[in-house]
C-alpha positions as a LaTeX table, in Angstrom:
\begin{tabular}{lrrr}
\hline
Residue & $x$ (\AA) & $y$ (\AA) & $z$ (\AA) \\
\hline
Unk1 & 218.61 & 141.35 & $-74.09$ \\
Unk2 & 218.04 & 143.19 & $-77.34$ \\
Unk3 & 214.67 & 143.48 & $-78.97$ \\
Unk4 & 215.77 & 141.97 & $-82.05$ \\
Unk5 & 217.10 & 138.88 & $-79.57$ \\
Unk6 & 213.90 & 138.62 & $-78.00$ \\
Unk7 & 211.82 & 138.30 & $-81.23$ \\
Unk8 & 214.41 & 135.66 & $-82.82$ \\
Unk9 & 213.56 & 133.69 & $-79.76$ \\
Unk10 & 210.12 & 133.93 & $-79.46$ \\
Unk11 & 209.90 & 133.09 & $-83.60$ \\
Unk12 & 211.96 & 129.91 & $-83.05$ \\
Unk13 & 209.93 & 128.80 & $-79.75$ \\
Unk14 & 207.08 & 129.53 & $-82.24$ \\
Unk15 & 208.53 & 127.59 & $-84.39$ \\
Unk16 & 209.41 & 124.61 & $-81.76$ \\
Unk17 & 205.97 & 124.50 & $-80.96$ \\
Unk18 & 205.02 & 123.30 & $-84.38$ \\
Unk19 & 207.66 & 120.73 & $-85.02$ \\
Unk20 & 208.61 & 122.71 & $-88.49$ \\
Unk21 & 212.18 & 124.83 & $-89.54$ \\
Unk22 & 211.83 & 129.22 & $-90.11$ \\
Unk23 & 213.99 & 129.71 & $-93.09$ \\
Unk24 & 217.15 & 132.49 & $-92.38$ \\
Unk25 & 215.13 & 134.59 & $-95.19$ \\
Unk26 & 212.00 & 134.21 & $-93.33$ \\
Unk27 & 214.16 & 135.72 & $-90.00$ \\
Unk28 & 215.88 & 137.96 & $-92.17$ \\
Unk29 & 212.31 & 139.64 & $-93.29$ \\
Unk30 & 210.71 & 139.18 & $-89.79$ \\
Unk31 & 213.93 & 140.35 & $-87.84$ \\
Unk32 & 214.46 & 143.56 & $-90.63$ \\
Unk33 & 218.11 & 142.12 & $-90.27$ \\
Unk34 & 220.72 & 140.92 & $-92.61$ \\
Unk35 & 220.91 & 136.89 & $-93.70$ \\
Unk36 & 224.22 & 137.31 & $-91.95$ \\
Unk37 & 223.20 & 138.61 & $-88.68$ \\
Unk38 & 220.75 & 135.37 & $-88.44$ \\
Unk39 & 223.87 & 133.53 & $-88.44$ \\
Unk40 & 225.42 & 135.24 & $-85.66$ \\
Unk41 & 222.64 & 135.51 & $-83.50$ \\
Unk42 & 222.19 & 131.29 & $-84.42$ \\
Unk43 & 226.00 & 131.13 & $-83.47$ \\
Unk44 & 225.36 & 132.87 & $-80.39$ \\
Unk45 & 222.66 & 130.50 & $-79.11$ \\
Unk46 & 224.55 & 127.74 & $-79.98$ \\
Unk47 & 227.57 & 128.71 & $-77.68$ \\
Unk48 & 224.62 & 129.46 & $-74.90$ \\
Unk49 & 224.06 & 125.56 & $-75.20$ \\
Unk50 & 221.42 & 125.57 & $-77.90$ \\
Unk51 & 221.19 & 122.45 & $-80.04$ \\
Unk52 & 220.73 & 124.63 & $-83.37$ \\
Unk53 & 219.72 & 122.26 & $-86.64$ \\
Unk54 & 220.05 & 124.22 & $-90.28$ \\
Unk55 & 218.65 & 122.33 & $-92.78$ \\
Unk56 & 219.11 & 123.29 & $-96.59$ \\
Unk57 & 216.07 & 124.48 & $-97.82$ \\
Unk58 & 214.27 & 124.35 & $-94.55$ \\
Unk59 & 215.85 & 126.54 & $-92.03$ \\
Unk60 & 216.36 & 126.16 & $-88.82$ \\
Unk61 & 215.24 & 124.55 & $-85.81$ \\
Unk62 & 215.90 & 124.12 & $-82.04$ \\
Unk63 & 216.20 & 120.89 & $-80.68$ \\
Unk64 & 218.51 & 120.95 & $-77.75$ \\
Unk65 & 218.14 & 123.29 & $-74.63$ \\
Unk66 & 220.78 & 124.15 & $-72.15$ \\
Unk67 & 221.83 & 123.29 & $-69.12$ \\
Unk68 & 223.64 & 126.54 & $-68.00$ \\
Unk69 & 222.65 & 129.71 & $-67.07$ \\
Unk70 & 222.57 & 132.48 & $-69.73$ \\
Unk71 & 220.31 & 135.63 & $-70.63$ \\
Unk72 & 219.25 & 133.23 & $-74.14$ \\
Unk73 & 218.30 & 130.18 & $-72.28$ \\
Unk74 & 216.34 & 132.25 & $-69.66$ \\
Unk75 & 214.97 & 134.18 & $-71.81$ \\
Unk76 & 214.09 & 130.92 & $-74.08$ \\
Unk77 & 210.33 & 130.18 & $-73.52$ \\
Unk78 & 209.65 & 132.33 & $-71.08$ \\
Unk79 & 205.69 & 133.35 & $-71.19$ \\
Unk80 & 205.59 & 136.34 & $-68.61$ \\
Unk81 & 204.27 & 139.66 & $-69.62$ \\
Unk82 & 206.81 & 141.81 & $-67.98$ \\
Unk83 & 208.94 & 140.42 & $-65.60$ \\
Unk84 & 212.10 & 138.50 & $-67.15$ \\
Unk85 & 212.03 & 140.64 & $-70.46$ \\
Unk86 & 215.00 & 142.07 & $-69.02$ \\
Unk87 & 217.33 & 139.82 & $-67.72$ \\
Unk88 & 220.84 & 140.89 & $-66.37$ \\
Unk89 & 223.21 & 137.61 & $-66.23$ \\
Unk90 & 226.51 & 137.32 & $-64.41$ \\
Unk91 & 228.78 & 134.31 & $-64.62$ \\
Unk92 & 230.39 & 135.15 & $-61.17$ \\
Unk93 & 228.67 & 138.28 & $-59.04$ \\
Unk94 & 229.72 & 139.13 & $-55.19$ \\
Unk95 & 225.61 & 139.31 & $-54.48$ \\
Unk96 & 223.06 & 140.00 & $-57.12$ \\
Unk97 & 221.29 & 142.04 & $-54.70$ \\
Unk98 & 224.47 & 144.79 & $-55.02$ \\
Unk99 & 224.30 & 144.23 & $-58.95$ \\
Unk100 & 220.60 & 144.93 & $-58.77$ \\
Unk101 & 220.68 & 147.84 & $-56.60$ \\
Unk102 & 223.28 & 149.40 & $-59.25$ \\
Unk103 & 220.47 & 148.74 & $-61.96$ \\
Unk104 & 218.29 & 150.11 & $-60.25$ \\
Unk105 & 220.11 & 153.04 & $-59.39$ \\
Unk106 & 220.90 & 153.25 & $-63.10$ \\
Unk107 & 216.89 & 153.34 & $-64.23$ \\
Unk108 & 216.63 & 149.54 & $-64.77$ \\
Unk109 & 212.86 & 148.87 & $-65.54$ \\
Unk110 & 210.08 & 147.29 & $-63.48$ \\
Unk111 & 210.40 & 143.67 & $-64.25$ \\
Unk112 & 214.27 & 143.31 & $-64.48$ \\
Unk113 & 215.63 & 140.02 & $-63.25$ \\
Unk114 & 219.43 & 139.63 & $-61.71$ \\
Unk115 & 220.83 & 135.90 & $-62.31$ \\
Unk116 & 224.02 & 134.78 & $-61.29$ \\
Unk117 & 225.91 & 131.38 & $-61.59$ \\
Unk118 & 227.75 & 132.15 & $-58.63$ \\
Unk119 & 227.57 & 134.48 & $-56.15$ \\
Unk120 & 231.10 & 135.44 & $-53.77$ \\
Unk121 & 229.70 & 137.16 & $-51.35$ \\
Unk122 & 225.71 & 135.89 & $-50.55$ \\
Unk123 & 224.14 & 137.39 & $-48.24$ \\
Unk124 & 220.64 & 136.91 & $-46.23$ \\
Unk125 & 219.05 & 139.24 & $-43.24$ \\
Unk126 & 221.87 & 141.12 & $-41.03$ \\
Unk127 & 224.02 & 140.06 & $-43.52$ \\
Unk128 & 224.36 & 136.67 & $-42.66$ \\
Unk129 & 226.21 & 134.51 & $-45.16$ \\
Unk130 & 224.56 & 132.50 & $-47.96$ \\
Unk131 & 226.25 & 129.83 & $-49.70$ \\
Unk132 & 225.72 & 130.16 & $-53.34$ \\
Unk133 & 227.39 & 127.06 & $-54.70$ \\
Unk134 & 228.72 & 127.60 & $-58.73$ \\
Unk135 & 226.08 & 126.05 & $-60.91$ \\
Unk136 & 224.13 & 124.17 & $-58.24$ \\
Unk137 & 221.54 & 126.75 & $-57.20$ \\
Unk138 & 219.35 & 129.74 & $-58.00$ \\
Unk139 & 220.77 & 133.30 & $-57.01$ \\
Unk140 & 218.40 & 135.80 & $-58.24$ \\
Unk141 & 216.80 & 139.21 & $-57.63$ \\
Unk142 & 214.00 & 140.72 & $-58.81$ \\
Unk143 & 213.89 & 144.69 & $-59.76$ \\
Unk144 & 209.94 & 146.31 & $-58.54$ \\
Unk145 & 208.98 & 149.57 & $-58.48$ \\
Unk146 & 205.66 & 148.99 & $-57.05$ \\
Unk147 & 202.83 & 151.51 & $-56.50$ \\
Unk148 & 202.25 & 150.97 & $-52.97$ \\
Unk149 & 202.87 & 152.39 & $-49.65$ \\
Unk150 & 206.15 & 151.91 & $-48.27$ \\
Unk151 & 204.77 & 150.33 & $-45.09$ \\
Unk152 & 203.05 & 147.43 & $-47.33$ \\
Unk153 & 206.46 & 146.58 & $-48.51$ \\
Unk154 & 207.18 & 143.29 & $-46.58$ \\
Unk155 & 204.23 & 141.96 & $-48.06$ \\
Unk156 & 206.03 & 141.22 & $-51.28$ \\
Unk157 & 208.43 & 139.20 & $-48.75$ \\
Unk158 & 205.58 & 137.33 & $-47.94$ \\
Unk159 & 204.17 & 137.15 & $-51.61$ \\
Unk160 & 207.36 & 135.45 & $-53.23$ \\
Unk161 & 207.48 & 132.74 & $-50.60$ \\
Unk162 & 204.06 & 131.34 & $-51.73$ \\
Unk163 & 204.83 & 132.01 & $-54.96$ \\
Unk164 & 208.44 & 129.38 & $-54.78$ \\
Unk165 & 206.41 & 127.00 & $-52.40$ \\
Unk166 & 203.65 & 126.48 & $-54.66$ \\
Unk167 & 206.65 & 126.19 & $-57.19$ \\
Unk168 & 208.08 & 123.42 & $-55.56$ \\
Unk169 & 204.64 & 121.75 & $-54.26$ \\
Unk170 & 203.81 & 121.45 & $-57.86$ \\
Unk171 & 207.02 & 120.76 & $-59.88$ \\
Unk172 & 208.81 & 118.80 & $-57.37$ \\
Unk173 & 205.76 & 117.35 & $-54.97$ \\
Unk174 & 207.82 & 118.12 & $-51.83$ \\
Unk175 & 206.37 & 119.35 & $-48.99$ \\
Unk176 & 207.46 & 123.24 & $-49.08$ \\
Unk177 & 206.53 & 124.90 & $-45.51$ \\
Unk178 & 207.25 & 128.89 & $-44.92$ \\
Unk179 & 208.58 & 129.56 & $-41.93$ \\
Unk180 & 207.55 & 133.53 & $-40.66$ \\
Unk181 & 209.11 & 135.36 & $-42.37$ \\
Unk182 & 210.93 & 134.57 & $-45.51$ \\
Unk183 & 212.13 & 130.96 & $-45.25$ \\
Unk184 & 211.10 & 127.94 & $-46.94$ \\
Unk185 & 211.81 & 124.81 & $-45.67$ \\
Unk186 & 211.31 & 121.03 & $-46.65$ \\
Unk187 & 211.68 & 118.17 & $-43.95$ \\
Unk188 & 212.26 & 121.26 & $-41.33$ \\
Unk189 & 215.11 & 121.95 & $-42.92$ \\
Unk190 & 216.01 & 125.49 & $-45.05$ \\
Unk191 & 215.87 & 125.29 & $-48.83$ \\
Unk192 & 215.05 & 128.88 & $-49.60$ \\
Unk193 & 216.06 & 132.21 & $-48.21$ \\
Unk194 & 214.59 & 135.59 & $-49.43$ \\
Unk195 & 216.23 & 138.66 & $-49.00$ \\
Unk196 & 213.86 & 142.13 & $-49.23$ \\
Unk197 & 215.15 & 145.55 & $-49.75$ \\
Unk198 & 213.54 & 149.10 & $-50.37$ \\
Unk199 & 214.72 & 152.14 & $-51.59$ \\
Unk200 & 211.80 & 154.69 & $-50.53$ \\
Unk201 & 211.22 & 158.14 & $-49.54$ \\
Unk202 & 208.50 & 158.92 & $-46.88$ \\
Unk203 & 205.85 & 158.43 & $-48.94$ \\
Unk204 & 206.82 & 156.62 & $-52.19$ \\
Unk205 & 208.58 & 153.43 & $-53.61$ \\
Unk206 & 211.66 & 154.50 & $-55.50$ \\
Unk207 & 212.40 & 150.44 & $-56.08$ \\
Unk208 & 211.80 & 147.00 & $-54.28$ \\
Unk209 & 214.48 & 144.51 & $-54.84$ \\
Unk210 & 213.34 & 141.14 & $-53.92$ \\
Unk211 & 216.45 & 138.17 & $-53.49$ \\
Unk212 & 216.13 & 134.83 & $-53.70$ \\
Unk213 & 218.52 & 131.87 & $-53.08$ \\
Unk214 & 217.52 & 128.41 & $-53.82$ \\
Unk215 & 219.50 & 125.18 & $-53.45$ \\
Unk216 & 218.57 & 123.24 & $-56.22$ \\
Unk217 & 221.05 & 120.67 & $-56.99$ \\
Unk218 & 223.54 & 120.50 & $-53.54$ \\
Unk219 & 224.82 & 117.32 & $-52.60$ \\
Unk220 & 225.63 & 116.62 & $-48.88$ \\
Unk221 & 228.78 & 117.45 & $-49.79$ \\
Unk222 & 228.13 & 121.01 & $-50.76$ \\
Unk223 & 226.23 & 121.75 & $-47.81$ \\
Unk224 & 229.07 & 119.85 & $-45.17$ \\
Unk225 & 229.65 & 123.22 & $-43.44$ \\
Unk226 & 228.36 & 123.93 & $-39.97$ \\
Unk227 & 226.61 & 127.00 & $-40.90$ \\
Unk228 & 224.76 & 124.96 & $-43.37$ \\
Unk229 & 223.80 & 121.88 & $-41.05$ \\
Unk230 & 220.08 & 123.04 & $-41.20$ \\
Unk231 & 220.41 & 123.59 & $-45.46$ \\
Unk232 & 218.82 & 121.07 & $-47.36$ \\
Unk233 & 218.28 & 120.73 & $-51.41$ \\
Unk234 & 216.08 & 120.12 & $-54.33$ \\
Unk235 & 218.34 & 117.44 & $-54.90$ \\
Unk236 & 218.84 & 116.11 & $-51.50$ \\
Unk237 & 215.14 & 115.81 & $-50.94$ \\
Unk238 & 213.92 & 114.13 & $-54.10$ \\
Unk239 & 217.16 & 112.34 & $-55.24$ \\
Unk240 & 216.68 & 114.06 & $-59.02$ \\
Unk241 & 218.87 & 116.60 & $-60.71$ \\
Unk242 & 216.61 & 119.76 & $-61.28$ \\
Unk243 & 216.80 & 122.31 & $-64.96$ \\
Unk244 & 217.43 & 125.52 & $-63.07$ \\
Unk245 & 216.41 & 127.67 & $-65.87$ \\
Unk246 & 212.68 & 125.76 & $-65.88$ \\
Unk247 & 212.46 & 126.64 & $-62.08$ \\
Unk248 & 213.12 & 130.09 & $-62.67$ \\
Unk249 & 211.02 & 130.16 & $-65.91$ \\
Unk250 & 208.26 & 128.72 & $-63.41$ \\
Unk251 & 209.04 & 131.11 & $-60.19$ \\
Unk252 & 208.79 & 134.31 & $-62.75$ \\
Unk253 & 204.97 & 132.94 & $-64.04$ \\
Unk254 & 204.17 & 132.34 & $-60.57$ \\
Unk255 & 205.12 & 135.47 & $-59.20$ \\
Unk256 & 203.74 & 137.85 & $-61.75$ \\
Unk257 & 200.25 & 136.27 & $-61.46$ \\
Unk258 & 200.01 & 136.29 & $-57.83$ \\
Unk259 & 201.81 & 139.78 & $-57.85$ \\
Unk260 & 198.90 & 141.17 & $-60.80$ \\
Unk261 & 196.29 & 139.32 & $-58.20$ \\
Unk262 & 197.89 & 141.60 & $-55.40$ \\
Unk263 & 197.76 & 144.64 & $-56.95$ \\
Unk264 & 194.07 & 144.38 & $-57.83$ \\
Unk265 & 192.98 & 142.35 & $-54.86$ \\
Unk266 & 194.98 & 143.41 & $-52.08$ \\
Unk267 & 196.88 & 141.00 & $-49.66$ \\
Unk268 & 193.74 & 139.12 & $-48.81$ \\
Unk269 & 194.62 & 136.10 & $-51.27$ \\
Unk270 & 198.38 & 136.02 & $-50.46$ \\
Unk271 & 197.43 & 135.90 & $-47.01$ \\
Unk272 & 195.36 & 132.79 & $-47.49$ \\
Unk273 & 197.79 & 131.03 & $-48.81$ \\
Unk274 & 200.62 & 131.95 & $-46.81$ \\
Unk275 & 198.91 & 130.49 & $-44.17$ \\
Unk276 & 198.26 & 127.07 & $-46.13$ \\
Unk277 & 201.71 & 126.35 & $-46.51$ \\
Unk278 & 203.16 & 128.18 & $-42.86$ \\
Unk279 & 205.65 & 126.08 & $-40.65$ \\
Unk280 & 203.69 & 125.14 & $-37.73$ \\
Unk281 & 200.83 & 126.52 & $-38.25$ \\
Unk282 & 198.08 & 126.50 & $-35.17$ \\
Unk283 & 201.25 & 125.10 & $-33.26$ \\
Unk284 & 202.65 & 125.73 & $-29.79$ \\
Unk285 & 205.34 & 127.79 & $-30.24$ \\
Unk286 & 207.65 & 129.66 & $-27.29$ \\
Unk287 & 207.77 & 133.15 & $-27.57$ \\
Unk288 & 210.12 & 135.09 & $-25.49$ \\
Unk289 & 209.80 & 138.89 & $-24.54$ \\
Unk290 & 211.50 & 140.73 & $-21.96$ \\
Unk291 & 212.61 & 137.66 & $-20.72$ \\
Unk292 & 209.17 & 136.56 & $-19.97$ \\
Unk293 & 208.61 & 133.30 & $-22.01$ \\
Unk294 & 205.24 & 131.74 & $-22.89$ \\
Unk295 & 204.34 & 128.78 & $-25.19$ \\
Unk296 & 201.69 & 130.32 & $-27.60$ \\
Unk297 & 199.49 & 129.56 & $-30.37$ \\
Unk298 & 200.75 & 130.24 & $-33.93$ \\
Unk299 & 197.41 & 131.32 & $-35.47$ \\
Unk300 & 198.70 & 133.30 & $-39.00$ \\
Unk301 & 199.67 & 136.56 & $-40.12$ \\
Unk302 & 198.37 & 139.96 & $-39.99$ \\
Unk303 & 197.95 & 142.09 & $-42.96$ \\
Unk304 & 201.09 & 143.79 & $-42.04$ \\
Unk305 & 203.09 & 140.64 & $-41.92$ \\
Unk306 & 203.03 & 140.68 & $-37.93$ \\
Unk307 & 202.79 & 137.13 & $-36.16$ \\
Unk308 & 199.53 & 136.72 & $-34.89$ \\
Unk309 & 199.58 & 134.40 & $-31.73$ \\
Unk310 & 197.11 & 133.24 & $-29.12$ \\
Unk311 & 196.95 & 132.31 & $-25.74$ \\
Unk312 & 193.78 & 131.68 & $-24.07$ \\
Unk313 & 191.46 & 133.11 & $-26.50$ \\
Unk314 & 193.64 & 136.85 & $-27.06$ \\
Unk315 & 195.11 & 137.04 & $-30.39$ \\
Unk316 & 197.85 & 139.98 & $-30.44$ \\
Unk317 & 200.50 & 140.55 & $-32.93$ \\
Unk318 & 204.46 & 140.47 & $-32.37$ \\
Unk319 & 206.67 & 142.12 & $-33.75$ \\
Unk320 & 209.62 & 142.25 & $-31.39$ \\
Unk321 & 210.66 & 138.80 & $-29.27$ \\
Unk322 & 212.64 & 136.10 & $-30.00$ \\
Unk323 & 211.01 & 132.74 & $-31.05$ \\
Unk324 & 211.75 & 129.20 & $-30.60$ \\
Unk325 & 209.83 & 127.30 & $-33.00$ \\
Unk326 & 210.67 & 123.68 & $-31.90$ \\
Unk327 & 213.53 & 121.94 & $-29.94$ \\
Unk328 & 215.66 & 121.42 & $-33.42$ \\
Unk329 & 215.22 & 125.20 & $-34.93$ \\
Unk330 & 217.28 & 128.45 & $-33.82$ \\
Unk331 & 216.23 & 130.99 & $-32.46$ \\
Unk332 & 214.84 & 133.63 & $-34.75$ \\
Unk333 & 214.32 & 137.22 & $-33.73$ \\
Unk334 & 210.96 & 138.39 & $-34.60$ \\
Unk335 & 212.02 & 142.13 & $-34.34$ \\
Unk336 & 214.49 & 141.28 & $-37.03$ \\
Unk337 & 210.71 & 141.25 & $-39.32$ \\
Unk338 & 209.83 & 145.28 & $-40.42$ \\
Unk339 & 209.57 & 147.32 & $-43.63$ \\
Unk340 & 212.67 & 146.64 & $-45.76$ \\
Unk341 & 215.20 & 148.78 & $-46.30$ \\
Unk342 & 218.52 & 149.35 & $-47.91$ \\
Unk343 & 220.19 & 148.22 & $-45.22$ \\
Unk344 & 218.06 & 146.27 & $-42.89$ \\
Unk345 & 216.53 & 143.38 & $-44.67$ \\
Unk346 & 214.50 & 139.52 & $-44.58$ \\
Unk347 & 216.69 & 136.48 & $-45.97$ \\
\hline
\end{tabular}
């Protein structure tokens, strides 16, 4: 989005705030742009879904938001700092993980947000598939270039997936559980997937990209496929039709306050409340290595994102075995968990 876009918006949310009209002069002067190019950039919100009222010798005002996707009504009243002042919107992408890895590529800045509509080609760890319904979810990814390690990487895996379940504890009062690694479910069934990748040299972050894929507003009859028997909704769970742009204005506050918290606090915090909201937590789990299987105690995280389980009072990490976390879950692969890369990733 364009500077002079951005400030338009922010002087009309301004605006919004105080129930009162901005003259086109008063943009004109503000904007250093012609009465004319108000009008365009008023036309252009309007065909974004804005409800634009001129009123003669008043101005203008906004009184209807959209329901669609678009780089205006994201970028309408969104409060972060830096993350979501650039926003990259596609009506139709094959992943916005590939988009965002091109941005990158091409010097896109810290803070840049992928958003796509539809997605033709989703994809989630060892390329799996991801359904990305037209219109009916979230399919986003998030452009870092973080000052960390490389090795400290999958900690912003485990950083966005407290940042959407306190999301959805808060907005939506269901009961969002993380399941080690990256997935959030509700009812023990998936609602979010989050895909990590890393473009690093030995020593240095060139850029993170994190993905996320939300189903927001599925019916059963959008998730009636066998690969998504274990997919649930926003919409399936609470019976309400969810704003997707005020879940993504809500994931990007979120995020950038517990991300500013990590960098000056270190993982401590996120680790905390990971833990509050992980899938069967301090539960028996069976964990399966070398064919040897043992039920275990799931007792948290360790800084490195490693499972931490106990069995008769010895805590020890895993990172390679295959877990069964209850009789109605797959299988997951823990070794499939390590630093992300561009081509081995967490979904």
């Amino acid at each position: 989005m364009s500077s002079t876009r951005h400030r338009l918006i922010q002087l009309l949310v301004d605006t919004a705030e105080k129930d009162a009209y901005i003259s086109g002069q008063q943009l004109s002067d503000q904007l250093g742009i012609s009465r004319t190019a108000v009008w365009k950039h008023m036309k252009d919100l309007e065909h974004d879904g804005f409800g634009v009222k001129a009123v003669p010798n008043k101005g203008y005002r906004i009184e209807q938001f959209p329901n669609t996707l678009s780089v205006n009504a994201i970028q309408w009243g969104l409060t972060t700092k830096w993350l979501g002042q650039s926003i990259i919107h596609k009506q139709t992408t094959t992943s916005t993980q590939f988009t965002a890895h091109e941005a990158a590529q091409s010097d896109a800045k810290h803070g840049t947000v992928v958003v796509a509509n539809e997605q033709t080609a989703g994809r989630g760890r060892l390329n799996r598939k991801w359904q990305s319904t037209k219109d009916k979810g979230i399919w986003m990814s998030i452009i870092l270039r973080p000052k960390i390690l490389p090795h400290l990487a999958p900690q912003l895996t485990l950083l966005t997936a407290c940042a959407i379940a306190k999301v959805l504890r808060t907005d939506t009062s269901v009961d969002a559980q993380i399941k080690w690694p990256n997935d959030i479910l509700i009812n023990g069934k998936k609602v979010v997937g989050i895909l990590t990748e890393m473009q690093a040299e030995q020593d240095q972050i060139q850029y993170v990209i994190v993905g996320i894929g939300i189903n927001v507003n599925h019916t059963d009859e959008d998730l009636n496929d066998p690969l998504t028997e274990r997919a649930t909704s926003l919409y399936q769970e609470t019976g309400l039709t969810w704003s997707l742009v005020q879940i993504i204005h809500r994931i990007l506050d979120v995020f950038e306050d517990m991300y500013e918290i990590y960098l000056k606090q270190g993982f401590k915090p996120i680790k905390i409340l990971w833990e509050q909201h992980a899938y069967r937590m301090n539960q028996l789990i069976r964990v399966t290595t070398h064919h040897h299987s043992e039920d275990v105690q799931f007792c948290g995280i360790a800084d490195d994102g490693a499972l931490l389980i106990e069995q008769a009072g010895d805590v020890r990490k895993i990172y390679s075995a295959e877990i069964d976390w209850d009789e109605k879950q797959d299988v997951a692969a823990a070794h499939e968990y390590g630093p992300p890369t561009v081509n081995e990733a967490s979904d």
